[in-house]
Structure formats: C-alpha cells, structure tokens
XYZ file of C-alpha atoms in Angstrom:
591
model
C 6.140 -55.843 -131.871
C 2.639 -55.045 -131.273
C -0.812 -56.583 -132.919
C -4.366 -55.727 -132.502
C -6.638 -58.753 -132.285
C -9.731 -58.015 -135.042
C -10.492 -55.667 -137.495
C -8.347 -53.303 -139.704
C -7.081 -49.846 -138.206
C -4.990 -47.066 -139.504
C -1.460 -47.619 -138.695
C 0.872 -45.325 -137.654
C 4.606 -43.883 -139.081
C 5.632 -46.993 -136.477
C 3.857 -49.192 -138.696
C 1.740 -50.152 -135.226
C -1.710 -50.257 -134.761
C -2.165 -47.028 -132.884
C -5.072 -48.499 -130.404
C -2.048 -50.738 -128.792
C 0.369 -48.078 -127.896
C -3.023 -47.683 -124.800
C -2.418 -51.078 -123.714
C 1.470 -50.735 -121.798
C 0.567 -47.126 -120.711
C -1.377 -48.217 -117.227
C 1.969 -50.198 -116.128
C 4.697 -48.267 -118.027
C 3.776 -44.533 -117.099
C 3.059 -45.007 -113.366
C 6.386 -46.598 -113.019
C 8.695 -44.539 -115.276
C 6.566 -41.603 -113.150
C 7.619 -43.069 -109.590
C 11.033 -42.471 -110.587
C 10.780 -39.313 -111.589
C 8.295 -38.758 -108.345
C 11.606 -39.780 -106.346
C 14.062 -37.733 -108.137
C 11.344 -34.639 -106.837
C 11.217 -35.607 -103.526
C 12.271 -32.181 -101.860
C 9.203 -30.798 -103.589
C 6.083 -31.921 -102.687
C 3.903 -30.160 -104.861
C 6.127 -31.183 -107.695
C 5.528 -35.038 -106.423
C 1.632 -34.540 -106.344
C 1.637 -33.073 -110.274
C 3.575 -35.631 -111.518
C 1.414 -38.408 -109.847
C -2.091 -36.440 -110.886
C -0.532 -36.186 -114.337
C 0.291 -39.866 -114.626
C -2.523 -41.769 -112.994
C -4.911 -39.105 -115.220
C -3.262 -40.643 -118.079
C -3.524 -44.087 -116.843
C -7.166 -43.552 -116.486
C -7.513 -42.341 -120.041
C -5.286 -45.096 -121.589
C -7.688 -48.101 -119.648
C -11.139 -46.157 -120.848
C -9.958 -46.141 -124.047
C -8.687 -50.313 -123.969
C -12.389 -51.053 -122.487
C -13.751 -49.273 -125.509
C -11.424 -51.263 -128.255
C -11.639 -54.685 -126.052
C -15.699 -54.811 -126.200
C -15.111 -55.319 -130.369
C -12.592 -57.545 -129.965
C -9.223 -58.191 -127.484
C -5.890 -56.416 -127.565
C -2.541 -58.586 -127.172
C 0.994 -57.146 -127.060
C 3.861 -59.047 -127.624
C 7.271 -57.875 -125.501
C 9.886 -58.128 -127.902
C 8.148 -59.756 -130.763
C 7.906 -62.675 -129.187
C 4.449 -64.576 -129.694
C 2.763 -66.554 -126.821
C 3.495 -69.116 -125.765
C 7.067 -68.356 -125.754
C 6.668 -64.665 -124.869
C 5.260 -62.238 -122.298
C 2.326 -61.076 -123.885
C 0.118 -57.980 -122.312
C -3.878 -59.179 -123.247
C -6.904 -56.752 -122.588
C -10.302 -58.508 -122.789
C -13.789 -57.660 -121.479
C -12.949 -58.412 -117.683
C -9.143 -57.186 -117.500
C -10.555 -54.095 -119.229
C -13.474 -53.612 -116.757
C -11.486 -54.517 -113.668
C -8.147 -51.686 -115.055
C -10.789 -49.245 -115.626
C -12.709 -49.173 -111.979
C -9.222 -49.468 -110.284
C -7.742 -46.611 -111.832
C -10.738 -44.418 -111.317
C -10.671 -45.311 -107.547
C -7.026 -44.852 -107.545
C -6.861 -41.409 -109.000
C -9.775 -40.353 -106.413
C -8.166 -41.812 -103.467
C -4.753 -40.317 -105.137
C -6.447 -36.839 -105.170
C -7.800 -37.358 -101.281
C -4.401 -38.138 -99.588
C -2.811 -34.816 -101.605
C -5.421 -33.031 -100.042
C -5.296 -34.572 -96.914
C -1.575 -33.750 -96.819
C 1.734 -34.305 -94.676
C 1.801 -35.214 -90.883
C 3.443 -32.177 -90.057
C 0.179 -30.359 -91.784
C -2.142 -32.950 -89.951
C -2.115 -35.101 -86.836
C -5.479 -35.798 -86.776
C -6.396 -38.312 -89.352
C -3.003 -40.318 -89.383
C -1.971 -38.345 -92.375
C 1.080 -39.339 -94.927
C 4.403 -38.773 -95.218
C 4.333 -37.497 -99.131
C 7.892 -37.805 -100.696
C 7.718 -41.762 -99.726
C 3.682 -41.885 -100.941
C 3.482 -40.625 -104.113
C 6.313 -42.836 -105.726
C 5.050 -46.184 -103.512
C 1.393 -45.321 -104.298
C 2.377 -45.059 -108.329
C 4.010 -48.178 -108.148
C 1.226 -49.558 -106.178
C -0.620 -48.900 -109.508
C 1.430 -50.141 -111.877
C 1.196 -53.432 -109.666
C -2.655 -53.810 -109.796
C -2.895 -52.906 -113.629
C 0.059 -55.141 -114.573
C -1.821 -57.914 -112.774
C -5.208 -57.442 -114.856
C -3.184 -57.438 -118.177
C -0.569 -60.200 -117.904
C -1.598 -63.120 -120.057
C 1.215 -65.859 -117.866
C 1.054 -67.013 -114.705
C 4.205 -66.334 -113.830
C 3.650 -62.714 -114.603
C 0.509 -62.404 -112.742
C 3.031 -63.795 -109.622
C 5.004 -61.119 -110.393
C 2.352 -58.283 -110.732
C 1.478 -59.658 -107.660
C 4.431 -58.668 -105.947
C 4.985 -55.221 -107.557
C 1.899 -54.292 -105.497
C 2.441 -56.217 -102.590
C 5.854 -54.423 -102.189
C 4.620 -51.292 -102.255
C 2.112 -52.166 -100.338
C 4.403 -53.413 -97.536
C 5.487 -49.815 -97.642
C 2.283 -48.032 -97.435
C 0.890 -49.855 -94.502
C 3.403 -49.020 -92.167
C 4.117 -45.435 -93.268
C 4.630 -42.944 -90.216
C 6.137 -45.882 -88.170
C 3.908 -46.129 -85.070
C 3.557 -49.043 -83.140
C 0.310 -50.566 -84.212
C 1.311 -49.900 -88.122
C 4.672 -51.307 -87.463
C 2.889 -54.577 -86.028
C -0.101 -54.993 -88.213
C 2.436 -54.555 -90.905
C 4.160 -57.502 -89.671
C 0.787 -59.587 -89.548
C 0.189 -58.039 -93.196
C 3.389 -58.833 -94.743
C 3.328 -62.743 -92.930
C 0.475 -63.256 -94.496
C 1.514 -62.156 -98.155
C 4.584 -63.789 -97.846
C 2.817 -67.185 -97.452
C 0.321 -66.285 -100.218
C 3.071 -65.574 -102.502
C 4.879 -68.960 -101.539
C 2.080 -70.881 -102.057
C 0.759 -69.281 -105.422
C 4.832 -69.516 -106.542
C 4.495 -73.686 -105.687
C 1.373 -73.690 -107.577
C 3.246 -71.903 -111.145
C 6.310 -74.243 -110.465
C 3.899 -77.551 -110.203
C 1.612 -75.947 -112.999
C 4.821 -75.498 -115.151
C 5.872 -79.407 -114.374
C 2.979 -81.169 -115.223
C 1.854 -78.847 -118.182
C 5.308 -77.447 -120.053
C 3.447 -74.036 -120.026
C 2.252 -70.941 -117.768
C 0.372 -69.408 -120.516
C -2.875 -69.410 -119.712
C -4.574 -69.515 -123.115
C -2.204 -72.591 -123.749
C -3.225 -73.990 -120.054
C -6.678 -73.929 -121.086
C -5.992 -77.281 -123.640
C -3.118 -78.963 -121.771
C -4.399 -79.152 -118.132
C -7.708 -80.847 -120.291
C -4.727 -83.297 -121.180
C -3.303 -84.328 -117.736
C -4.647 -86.687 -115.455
C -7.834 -85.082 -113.699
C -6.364 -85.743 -109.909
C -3.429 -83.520 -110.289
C -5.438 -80.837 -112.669
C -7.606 -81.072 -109.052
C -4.545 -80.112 -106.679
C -2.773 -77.686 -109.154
C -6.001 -75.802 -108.976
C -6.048 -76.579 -105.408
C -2.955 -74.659 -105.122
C -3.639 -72.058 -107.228
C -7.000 -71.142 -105.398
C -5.276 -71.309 -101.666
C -3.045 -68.876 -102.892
C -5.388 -66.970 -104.053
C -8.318 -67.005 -101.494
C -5.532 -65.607 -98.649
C -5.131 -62.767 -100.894
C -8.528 -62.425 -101.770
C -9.517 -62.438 -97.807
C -11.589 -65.257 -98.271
C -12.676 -67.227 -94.482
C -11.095 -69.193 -92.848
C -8.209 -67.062 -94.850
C -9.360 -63.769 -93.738
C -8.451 -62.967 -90.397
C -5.572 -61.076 -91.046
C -7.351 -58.024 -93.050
C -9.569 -56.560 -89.703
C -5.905 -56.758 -87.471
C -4.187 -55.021 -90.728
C -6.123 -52.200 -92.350
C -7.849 -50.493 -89.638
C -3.908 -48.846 -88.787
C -2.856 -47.463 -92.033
C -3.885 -44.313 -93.085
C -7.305 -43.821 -94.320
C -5.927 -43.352 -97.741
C -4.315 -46.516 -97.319
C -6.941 -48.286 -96.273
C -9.142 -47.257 -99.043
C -7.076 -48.330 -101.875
C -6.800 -52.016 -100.539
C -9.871 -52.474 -99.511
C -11.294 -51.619 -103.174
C -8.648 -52.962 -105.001
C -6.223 -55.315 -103.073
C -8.639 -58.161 -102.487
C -10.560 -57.575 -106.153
C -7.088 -58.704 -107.713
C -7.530 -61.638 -105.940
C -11.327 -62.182 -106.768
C -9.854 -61.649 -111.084
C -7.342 -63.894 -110.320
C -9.989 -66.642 -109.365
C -11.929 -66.090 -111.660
C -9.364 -66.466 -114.193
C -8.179 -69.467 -112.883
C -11.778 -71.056 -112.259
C -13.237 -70.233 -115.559
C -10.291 -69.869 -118.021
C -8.288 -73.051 -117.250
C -10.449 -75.485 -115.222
C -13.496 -77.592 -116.165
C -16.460 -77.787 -113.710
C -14.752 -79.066 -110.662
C -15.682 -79.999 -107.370
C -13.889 -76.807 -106.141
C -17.068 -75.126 -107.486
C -18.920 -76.461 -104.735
C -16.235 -75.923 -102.017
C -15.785 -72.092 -103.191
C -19.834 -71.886 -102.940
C -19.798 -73.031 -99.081
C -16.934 -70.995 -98.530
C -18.615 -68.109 -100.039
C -21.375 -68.634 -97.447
C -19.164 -68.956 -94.644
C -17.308 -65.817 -95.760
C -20.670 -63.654 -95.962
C -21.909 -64.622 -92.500
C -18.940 -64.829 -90.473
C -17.909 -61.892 -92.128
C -21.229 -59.594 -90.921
C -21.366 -61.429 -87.911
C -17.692 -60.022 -86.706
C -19.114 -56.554 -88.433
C -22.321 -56.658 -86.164
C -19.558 -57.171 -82.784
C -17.062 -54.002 -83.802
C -17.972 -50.180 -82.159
C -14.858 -48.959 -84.164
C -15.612 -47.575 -87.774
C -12.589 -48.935 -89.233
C -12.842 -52.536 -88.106
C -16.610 -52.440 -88.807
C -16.058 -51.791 -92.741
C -12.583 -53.874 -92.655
C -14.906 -56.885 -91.584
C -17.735 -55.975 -93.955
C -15.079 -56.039 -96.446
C -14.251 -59.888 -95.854
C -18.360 -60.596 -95.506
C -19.244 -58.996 -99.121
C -16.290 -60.992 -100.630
C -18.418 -63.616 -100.477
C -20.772 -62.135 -103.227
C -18.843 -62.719 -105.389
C -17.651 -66.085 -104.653
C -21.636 -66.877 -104.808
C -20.991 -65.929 -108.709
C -18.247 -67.536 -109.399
C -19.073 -70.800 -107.616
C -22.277 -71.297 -109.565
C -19.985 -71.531 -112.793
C -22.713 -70.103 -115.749
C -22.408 -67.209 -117.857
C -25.019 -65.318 -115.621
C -22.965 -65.995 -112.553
C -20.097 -64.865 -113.809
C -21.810 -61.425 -115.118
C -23.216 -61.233 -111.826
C -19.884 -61.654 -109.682
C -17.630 -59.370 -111.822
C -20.896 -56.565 -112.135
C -20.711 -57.180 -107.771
C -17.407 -56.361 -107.863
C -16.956 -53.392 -109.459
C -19.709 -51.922 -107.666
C -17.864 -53.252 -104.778
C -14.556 -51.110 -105.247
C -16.589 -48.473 -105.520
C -18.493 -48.413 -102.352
C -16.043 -49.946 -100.166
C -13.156 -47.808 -101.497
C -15.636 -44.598 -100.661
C -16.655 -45.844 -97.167
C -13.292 -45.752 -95.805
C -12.122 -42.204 -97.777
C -15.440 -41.214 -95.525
C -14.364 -42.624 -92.371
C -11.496 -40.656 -93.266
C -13.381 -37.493 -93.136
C -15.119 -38.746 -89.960
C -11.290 -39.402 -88.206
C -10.786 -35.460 -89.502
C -13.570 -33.887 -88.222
C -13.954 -36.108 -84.907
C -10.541 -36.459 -83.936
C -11.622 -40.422 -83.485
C -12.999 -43.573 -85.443
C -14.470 -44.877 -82.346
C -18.420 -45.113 -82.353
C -18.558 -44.492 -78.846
C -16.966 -41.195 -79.088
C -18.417 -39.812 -82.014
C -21.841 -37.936 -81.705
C -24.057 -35.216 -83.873
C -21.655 -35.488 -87.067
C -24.782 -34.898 -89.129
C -25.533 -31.624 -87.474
C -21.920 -30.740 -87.369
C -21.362 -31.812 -91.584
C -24.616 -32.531 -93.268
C -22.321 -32.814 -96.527
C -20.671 -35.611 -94.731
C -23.755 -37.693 -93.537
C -24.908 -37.927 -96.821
C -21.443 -39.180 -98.198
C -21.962 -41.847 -95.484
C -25.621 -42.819 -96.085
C -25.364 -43.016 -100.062
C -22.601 -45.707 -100.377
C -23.770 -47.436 -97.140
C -27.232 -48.106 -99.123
C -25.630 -48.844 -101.456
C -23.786 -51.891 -100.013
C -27.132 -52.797 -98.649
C -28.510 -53.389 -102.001
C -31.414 -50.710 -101.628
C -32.926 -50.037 -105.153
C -32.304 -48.560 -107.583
C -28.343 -48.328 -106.642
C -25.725 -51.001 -108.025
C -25.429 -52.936 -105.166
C -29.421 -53.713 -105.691
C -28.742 -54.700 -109.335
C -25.711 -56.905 -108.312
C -27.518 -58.993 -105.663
C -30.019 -59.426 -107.784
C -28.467 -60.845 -110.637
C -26.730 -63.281 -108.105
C -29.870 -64.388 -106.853
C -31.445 -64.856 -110.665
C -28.249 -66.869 -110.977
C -28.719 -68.977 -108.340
C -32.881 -69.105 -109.520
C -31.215 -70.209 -112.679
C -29.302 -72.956 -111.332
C -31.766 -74.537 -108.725
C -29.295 -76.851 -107.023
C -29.246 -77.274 -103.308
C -25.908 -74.647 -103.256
C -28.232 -71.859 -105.156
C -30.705 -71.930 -102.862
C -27.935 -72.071 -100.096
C -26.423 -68.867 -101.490
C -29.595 -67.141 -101.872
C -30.558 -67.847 -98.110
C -26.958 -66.030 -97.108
C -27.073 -63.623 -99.615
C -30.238 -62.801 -97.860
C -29.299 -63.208 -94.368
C -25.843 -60.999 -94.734
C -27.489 -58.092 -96.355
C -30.224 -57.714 -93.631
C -27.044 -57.525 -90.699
C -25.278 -55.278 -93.217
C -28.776 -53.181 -93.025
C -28.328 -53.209 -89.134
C -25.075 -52.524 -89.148
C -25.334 -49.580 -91.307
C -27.821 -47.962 -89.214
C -25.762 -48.768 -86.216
C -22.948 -46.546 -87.614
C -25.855 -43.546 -88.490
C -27.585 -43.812 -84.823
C -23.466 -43.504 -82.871
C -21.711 -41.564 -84.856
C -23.874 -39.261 -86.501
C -27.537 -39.172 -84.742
C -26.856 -39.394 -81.007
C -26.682 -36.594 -79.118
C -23.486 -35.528 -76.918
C -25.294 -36.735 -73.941
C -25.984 -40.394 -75.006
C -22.246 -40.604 -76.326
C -20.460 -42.694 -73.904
C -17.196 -40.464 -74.161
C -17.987 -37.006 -74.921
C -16.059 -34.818 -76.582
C -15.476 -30.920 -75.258
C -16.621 -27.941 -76.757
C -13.217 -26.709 -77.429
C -12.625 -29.818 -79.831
C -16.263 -29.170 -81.550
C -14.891 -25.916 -82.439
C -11.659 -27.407 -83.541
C -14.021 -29.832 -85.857
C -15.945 -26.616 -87.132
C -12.805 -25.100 -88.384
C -11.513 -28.297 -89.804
C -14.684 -28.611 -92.008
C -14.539 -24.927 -93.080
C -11.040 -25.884 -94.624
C -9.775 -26.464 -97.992
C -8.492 -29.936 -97.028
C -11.907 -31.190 -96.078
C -13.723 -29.838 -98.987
C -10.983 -31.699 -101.623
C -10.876 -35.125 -99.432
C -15.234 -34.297 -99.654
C -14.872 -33.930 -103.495
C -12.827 -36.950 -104.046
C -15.012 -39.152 -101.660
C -18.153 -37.453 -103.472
C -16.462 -38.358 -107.310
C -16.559 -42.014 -106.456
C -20.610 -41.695 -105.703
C -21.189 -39.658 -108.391
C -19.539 -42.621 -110.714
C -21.693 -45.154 -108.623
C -24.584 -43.058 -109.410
C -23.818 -43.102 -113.414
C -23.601 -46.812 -112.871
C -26.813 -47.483 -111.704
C -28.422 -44.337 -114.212
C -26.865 -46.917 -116.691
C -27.409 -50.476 -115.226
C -29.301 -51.924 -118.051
C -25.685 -51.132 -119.992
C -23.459 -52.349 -117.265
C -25.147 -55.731 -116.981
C -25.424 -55.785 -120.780
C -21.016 -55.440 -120.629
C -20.798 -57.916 -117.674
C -22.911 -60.794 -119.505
C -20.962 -60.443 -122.627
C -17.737 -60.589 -120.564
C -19.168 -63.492 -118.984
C -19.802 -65.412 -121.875
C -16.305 -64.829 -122.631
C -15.205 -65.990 -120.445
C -17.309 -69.351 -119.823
C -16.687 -70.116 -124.132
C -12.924 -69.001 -123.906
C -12.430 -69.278 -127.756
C -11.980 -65.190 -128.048
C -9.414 -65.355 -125.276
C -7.507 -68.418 -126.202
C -7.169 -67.174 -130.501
C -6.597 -63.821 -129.591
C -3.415 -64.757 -127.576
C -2.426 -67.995 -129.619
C -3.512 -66.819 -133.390
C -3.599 -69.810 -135.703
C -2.136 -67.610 -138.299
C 0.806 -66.739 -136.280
C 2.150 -63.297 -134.921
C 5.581 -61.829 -134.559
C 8.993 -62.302 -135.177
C 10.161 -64.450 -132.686
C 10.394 -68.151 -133.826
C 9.861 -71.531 -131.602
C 8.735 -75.209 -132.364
C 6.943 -74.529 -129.308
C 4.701 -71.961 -131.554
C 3.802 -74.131 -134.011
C 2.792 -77.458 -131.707
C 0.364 -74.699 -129.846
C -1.514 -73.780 -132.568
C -2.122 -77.698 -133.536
C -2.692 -78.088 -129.743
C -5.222 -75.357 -130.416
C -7.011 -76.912 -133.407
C -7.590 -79.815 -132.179
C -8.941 -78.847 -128.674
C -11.287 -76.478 -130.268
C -13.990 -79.083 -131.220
C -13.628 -80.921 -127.608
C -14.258 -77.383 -125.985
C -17.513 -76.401 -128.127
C -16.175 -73.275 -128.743
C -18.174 -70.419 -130.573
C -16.717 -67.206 -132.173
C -17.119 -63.980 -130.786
C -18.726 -62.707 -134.190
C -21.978 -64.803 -132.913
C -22.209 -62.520 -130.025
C -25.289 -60.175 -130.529
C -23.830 -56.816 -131.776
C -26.994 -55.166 -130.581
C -25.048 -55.373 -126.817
C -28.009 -56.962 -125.325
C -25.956 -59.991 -124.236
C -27.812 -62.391 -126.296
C -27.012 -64.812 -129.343
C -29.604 -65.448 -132.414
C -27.141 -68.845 -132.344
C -28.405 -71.683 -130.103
C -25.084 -73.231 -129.985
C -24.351 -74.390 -125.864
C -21.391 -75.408 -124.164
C -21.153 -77.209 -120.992
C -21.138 -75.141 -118.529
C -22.572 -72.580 -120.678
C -26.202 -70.799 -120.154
C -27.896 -70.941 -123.855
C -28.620 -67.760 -124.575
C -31.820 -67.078 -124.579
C -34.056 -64.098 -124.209
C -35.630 -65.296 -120.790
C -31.672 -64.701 -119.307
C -32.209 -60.919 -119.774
C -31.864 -59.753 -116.144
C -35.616 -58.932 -114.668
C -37.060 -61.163 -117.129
C-alpha cells in the first residue's frame, strides 16, 4: 500500500516501511481528532487536550518526514494504486519544509487561543467560542497539510477547500456584524478562487488526459505552447487571489482585521503561503520558462509597494500588519519570478521566515487588544512601561520583517537580492529597487507602531484612556491568560531565533530544495517509478513510464545522488539545465 522512495529500511510486522506510516498522520489525526473534539463538546478542557494531543503529534510526524525527505522523497499510494491512476500522498524537500513551519505555527497559535479562552471568560480581545474552535481549527489543519502533500491537482483543489471551509467558519465565529460581513467579502472571494482554479483542473485534464503533476510535467511539454500559456494562466489567477497577490488582494485588509486575533494569525502565516507552494509548484514543476515569469515579477513589484504604501496610510494595528501582509507577498514572488535555483531557495527560505513573523505579529497585537482594550494606534499609549515583556515581543519580529541583521528576514532579502545580482536582467534590478524601497516604509512603519502604541505618553494619545482601565490592563497582565498567550507568541521567536543561530543550514536546505525543484527528475521518479509500484494495474501505468523515459533526455535531468551529500548545496557535477544555475562554488550565499 505504502513505498518509501530510496534506500533500504527495516520493515515492520505490516510488511511497510515504518518511515511512511509519518506521512498520512498530519491529515489523518487532526481529522479523526475533530470528530472526537465534537463528540466532547460539553467539555472544554476535554476539547483543548485532545487538540494539544493531536496537533503535538502532527508536529512530530512532519519533523520526522523533513528528516527522511532531505535523503530522498516519500510517496504513498491510497489503496495500492500507483500514480498516475491513484491518489498518491508525496513529501519532498519543499512540502516537507512548508508542513513543518505550518504545524509549528499552528500548535503555538493553537496553544494561544486555549489560553486566551471563551467569550464568556473574555470580552476584551474578541475571544472564541471553544466547542465550535477546536474541531474547525483541527480541520483547518488537516486542510493546509493535505494541500502540501497531495501529488494531483485535483487533490490540491480539494485540500484547498477542506481549509477554506473551515475557514469560512472561523472568520465569522461570535457572529457580530463586521465578522458576519467581512465573512461575506472573505467567502466571495474564495468562492471565485475556487471556481477559477476548478476551470483550470477541468481544462488541464482536457488537453493533457492527466492531473498528476509528475505526469503534467512531460505532457503539457507535448501540447501546443498557446494553450500550455492559458492553462497556466488559469492556474496562476486562481492562485494569486488566494495567495493575496495585487490587484487580487484587496479583500484580505477588509477580512482579517475582524476575526479573532487567533484567527487572524493562522491565515495570515499560513493561508496565503499555501497559495505562494501552490505557485511555485505550478511555475517550476510543470511549466517551462514562460512569459508569466516576467508578469509574476512586475506583479511582485506592484504587490510590495502598493502593499506598504496602504500599510504607511492605516492608524489601526490590525489593518497595518493585514496590509504588510499583502506587501511582503511580493518577496517571494521576486523569487519565484526570477525562475533559477537561487531564486527559488531564496523565495521558499522568505517564506518560512515569513509565517513566522507575520503569524507572531498578530498573536502580539493580540496581547496589545488584551491589555489595551483597543487595536487602534490612536488610543493606545505607554504599553512599554505598562508590559516591557510585551514591547519586546513586538520589536523582535517587527525587525525582523525589516530585514535587520543577523535575523531571517536579513538572510532572506538578501538571498533575493544575490538572486536578482545573479540574473542581471532589467526585472532583477527592478526587484532589487522594490525590494529596497518596501523594506525602508516597512522600517517606518514599524517605528510608527513603537512611537503610538507603546512610546507616547497618555498626554500625546489622541484618545486617552482612564486610570480605572490602566488598572484593569495591570491586572490583565498579572494573569495566567496573558502569560500563556506571552509564551506562545514568545515560542514562535524563539524558533525564529534558532533559524537565524542556524542560517548557514537553512539556506543550505532551501538551495537543495530549490534545485529540486528547478531539475524535477527526483520529484517526477519518485512518484512515477520506472520499475513500477503497487498493486493496482492500468495501461495508463505503463504508457507513463515510456512517457517518462523518453522525456527524460529532452528535460536534462540529473539524479539526486549528484547532489553534494556534504549539504552545502553544491554539485562536484557540472551538468546544467535550462533554467538551471550551474552549481558552482561562487552561488554559496555571501560569496
């Protein structure tokens, strides 16, 4: 039923190889978990264990797949059915990297909304109604990992919508007015995305045979070039409105800013990122250099400054980081766009610092709506007097998405721009210049949320607040619920932290994964095997793999085995592709 993609490992009374039994447990044990999180719903506490119990496991199941996956890739076949004919479940380098980041933010922001409680415990900070949240936010995370592990499109549709439906429920949970109706503007929006992306598989599936994307890979190199150029078309729309990318983005400031801060966190790091993989995948995996390389690059630099721009014009907290949100989005489309193995490592390493930071800003404007009583930087005054705890939760990841050295956001913008260096075309230098541009406003805007909300005094605070509700925010710091929501908010900078402690490793992962990912030979024969896999039998099978064999000279594909095993990124082989950046020790990043 199952196979491991490489080298020989101990089997087990099953007769499976016991490294795969990891690679269902992020999607099957959240949802078998939501049902029993349902079936508890008179006791809260009982809800919260279950959920802490089975995202912990998720998170242990996805660090050990990233682990296996950076030997070689994990496939599962449902129901012994190879690919192309069956649903397989494939781990590589990216879907590993992306699973594991999401899953850590999701069992920190998991751990923050338990402490921050029910709305009968807490009016203050929009708090959550638990027996509906735990089971929606478990699905929720069955939906994003089932999306970084389907090897179909058609599955990654319907991943897609796992986590959009719970979603749907999320964002409008206590039913006030301005959830209710930036619900509506949320779910609109999704719906479309979903119809377009839905048009794309069923146009994909008519012109091709196939929504396997290792078998996509050969046959859309088969098709006539024009409509290879609209089904990606399609496919990119779709996933661009999902992925908040301008002139597509104008829905996320009206829709975040009124869920819960919870909520709010767990999109903003992971919603959008699932549609940044889902580019990617489509860009680099199945289409050729394109002339959509170019158009994602100027929308990338439309998205960063239009993006800051609307940031710089916001005195609310929430908007302000909802519309930073859309601006660094753009990042990574400057990766992606300059199609090279650098640029790839450089958009996927910006991204998972990325859900990081932007997942821990909003937990801490959280903790600001807690102790203030208000997001509104008008309002707010002396928080850093009042919590100097929470000033430096703020400050840390703000620098952070600044790009101040040493932390990851510096490493990340900086292997952009040697991408762009790299590449030397009139859209490199383009991205640089915004790149450059967008993180000085992001500078401004950061210390525009330090000087209002936490450094001016009472007097110089347009709306004060009274001294009765300053001691209402002392005691609300002093209490258990504010040091928890602090702990969780303080995990996710701790892990950013490790990151950049380790960057020379990180970028060392990311520039293997991308030249993965730019080669695709270790994708494409780990799913498709010329030798064959499993039980189920189809003609369909058999013309792949020939498909397979001879596509595999016209692609210039090189085994994974010539990867350095040293981990430095680098090949002793001076084999290129086109596309591909020949490895070379001058590509090490600083030189």
């Amino acid at each position: 039923m199952m196979t491991l993609i490489g080298a020989w490992t101990p089997l087990t009374p099953f007769g499976l190889p016991p490294a795969l039994w990891l690679l269902p447990a992020p999607v099957l044990i959240p949802l078998i978990s939501a049902g029993l999180a349902i079936l508890a719903a008179k006791y809260p506490r009982i809800q919260a264990s279950i959920a802490i119990v089975a995202l912990s496991l998720s998170l242990i199941a996805s660090a050990g797949i990233i682990v296996v996956v950076d030997r070689n890739p994990m496939v599962l076949d449902v129901g012994s059915w190879a690919a192309p004919v069956g649903v397989s479940l494939v781990a590589d380098r990216l879907s590993a990297a992306m699973l594991f980041m999401a899953l850590i933010v999701t069992f920190a922001v998991h751990i923050y909304s338990v402490a921050q409680g029910s709305s009968s415990d807490n009016d203050v900070s929009g708090s959550l109604p638990l027996p509906i949240f735990q089971p929606t936010f478990l699905i929720l995370s069955a939906g994003v990992s089932y999306s970084f592990l389907t090897g179909d499109l058609f599955n990654l549709y319907v991943g897609f919508e796992i986590l959009l439906m719970a979603s749907f429920v999320l964002i409008t949970l206590g039913g006030t007015r301005g959830r209710i109706r930036s619900g509506t503007v949320y779910v609109v929006v999704s719906l479309v995305g979903s119809f377009i992306f839905l048009l794309g598989i069923a146009a994909t599936y008519g012109a091709t045979g196939t929504v396997n994307m290792a078998q996509l890979t050969t046959r859309l190199r088969e098709i006539d070039p024009g409509v290879a150029l609209i089904l990606q078309a399609l496919l990119l729309v779709g996933f661009a409105l999902k992925a908040a990318v301008f002139p597509l983005s104008a829905w996320l400031p009206d829709s975040y800013p009124a869920a819960p801060a919870p909520v709010t966190a767990v999109f903003a790091g992971l919603l959008t990122k699932v549609g940044i993989y889902a580019i990617i995948r489509v860009q680099v995996l199945l289409f050729p250099p394109s002339p959509a390389d170019k158009v994602l690059g100027f929308l990338g630099i439309l998205t960063m400054i239009i993006g800051i721009v609307g940031a710089v014009a916001q005195d609310d907290l929430k908007r302000l980081l909802s519309f930073t949100l859309v601006s660094h989005i753009g990042f990574m489309l400057w990766g992606i766009s300059l199609y090279s193995t650098v640029g790839i490592a450089a958009a996927v390493l910006y991204a998972l610092h990325h859900i990081l930071v932007q997942t821990t800003l909003f937990l801490v404007s959280g903790l600001i709506e807690h102790l203030g009583g208000s997001t509104s930087l008008t309002k707010l005054h002396s928080l850093v007097r009042l919590s100097p705890l929470l000033g430096a939760l703020y400050l840390i990841p703000a620098l952070n998405l600044v790009g101040f050295p040493p932390l990851t956001g510096f490493i990340g913008k900086y292997a952009l721009s040697y991408a762009s260096v790299i590449n030397a075309s009139p859209l490199g230098w383009a991205l640089l210049a915004a790149g450059l541009v967008t993180s000085l406003l992001t500078l401004y805007v950061v210390i525009k949320v330090w000087n209002m909300a936490f450094w001016q005094t009472q007097d110089e605070a347009e709306a004060t607040i009274s001294e009765e509700d300053m001691e209402q925010c002392r005691s609300r710091k002093c209490s258990w619920r504010f040091r928890v929501m602090a702990g969780a908010t303080g995990t996710l900078i701790a892990v950013s932290l490790v990151m950049t402690a380790f960057g020379e490793v990180v970028y060392s992962y990311t520039y293997r994964l991308g030249y993965d990912q730019m080669l695709r030979e270790t994708y494409v024969t780990a799913v498709i095997p010329t030798k064959g896999r499993g039980r189920g039998k189809s003609k369909d099978v058999k013309e792949t793999r020939e498909e397979q064999r001879r596509s595999s000279t016209e692609l210039g594909i090189v085994s994974d085995s010539q990867v350095d095993s040293s981990g430095t990124g680098f090949l002793e082989d001076s084999s290129t592709d086109a596309g591909v950046d020949k490895p070379r020790r001058s590509q090490k990043l600083g030189g």
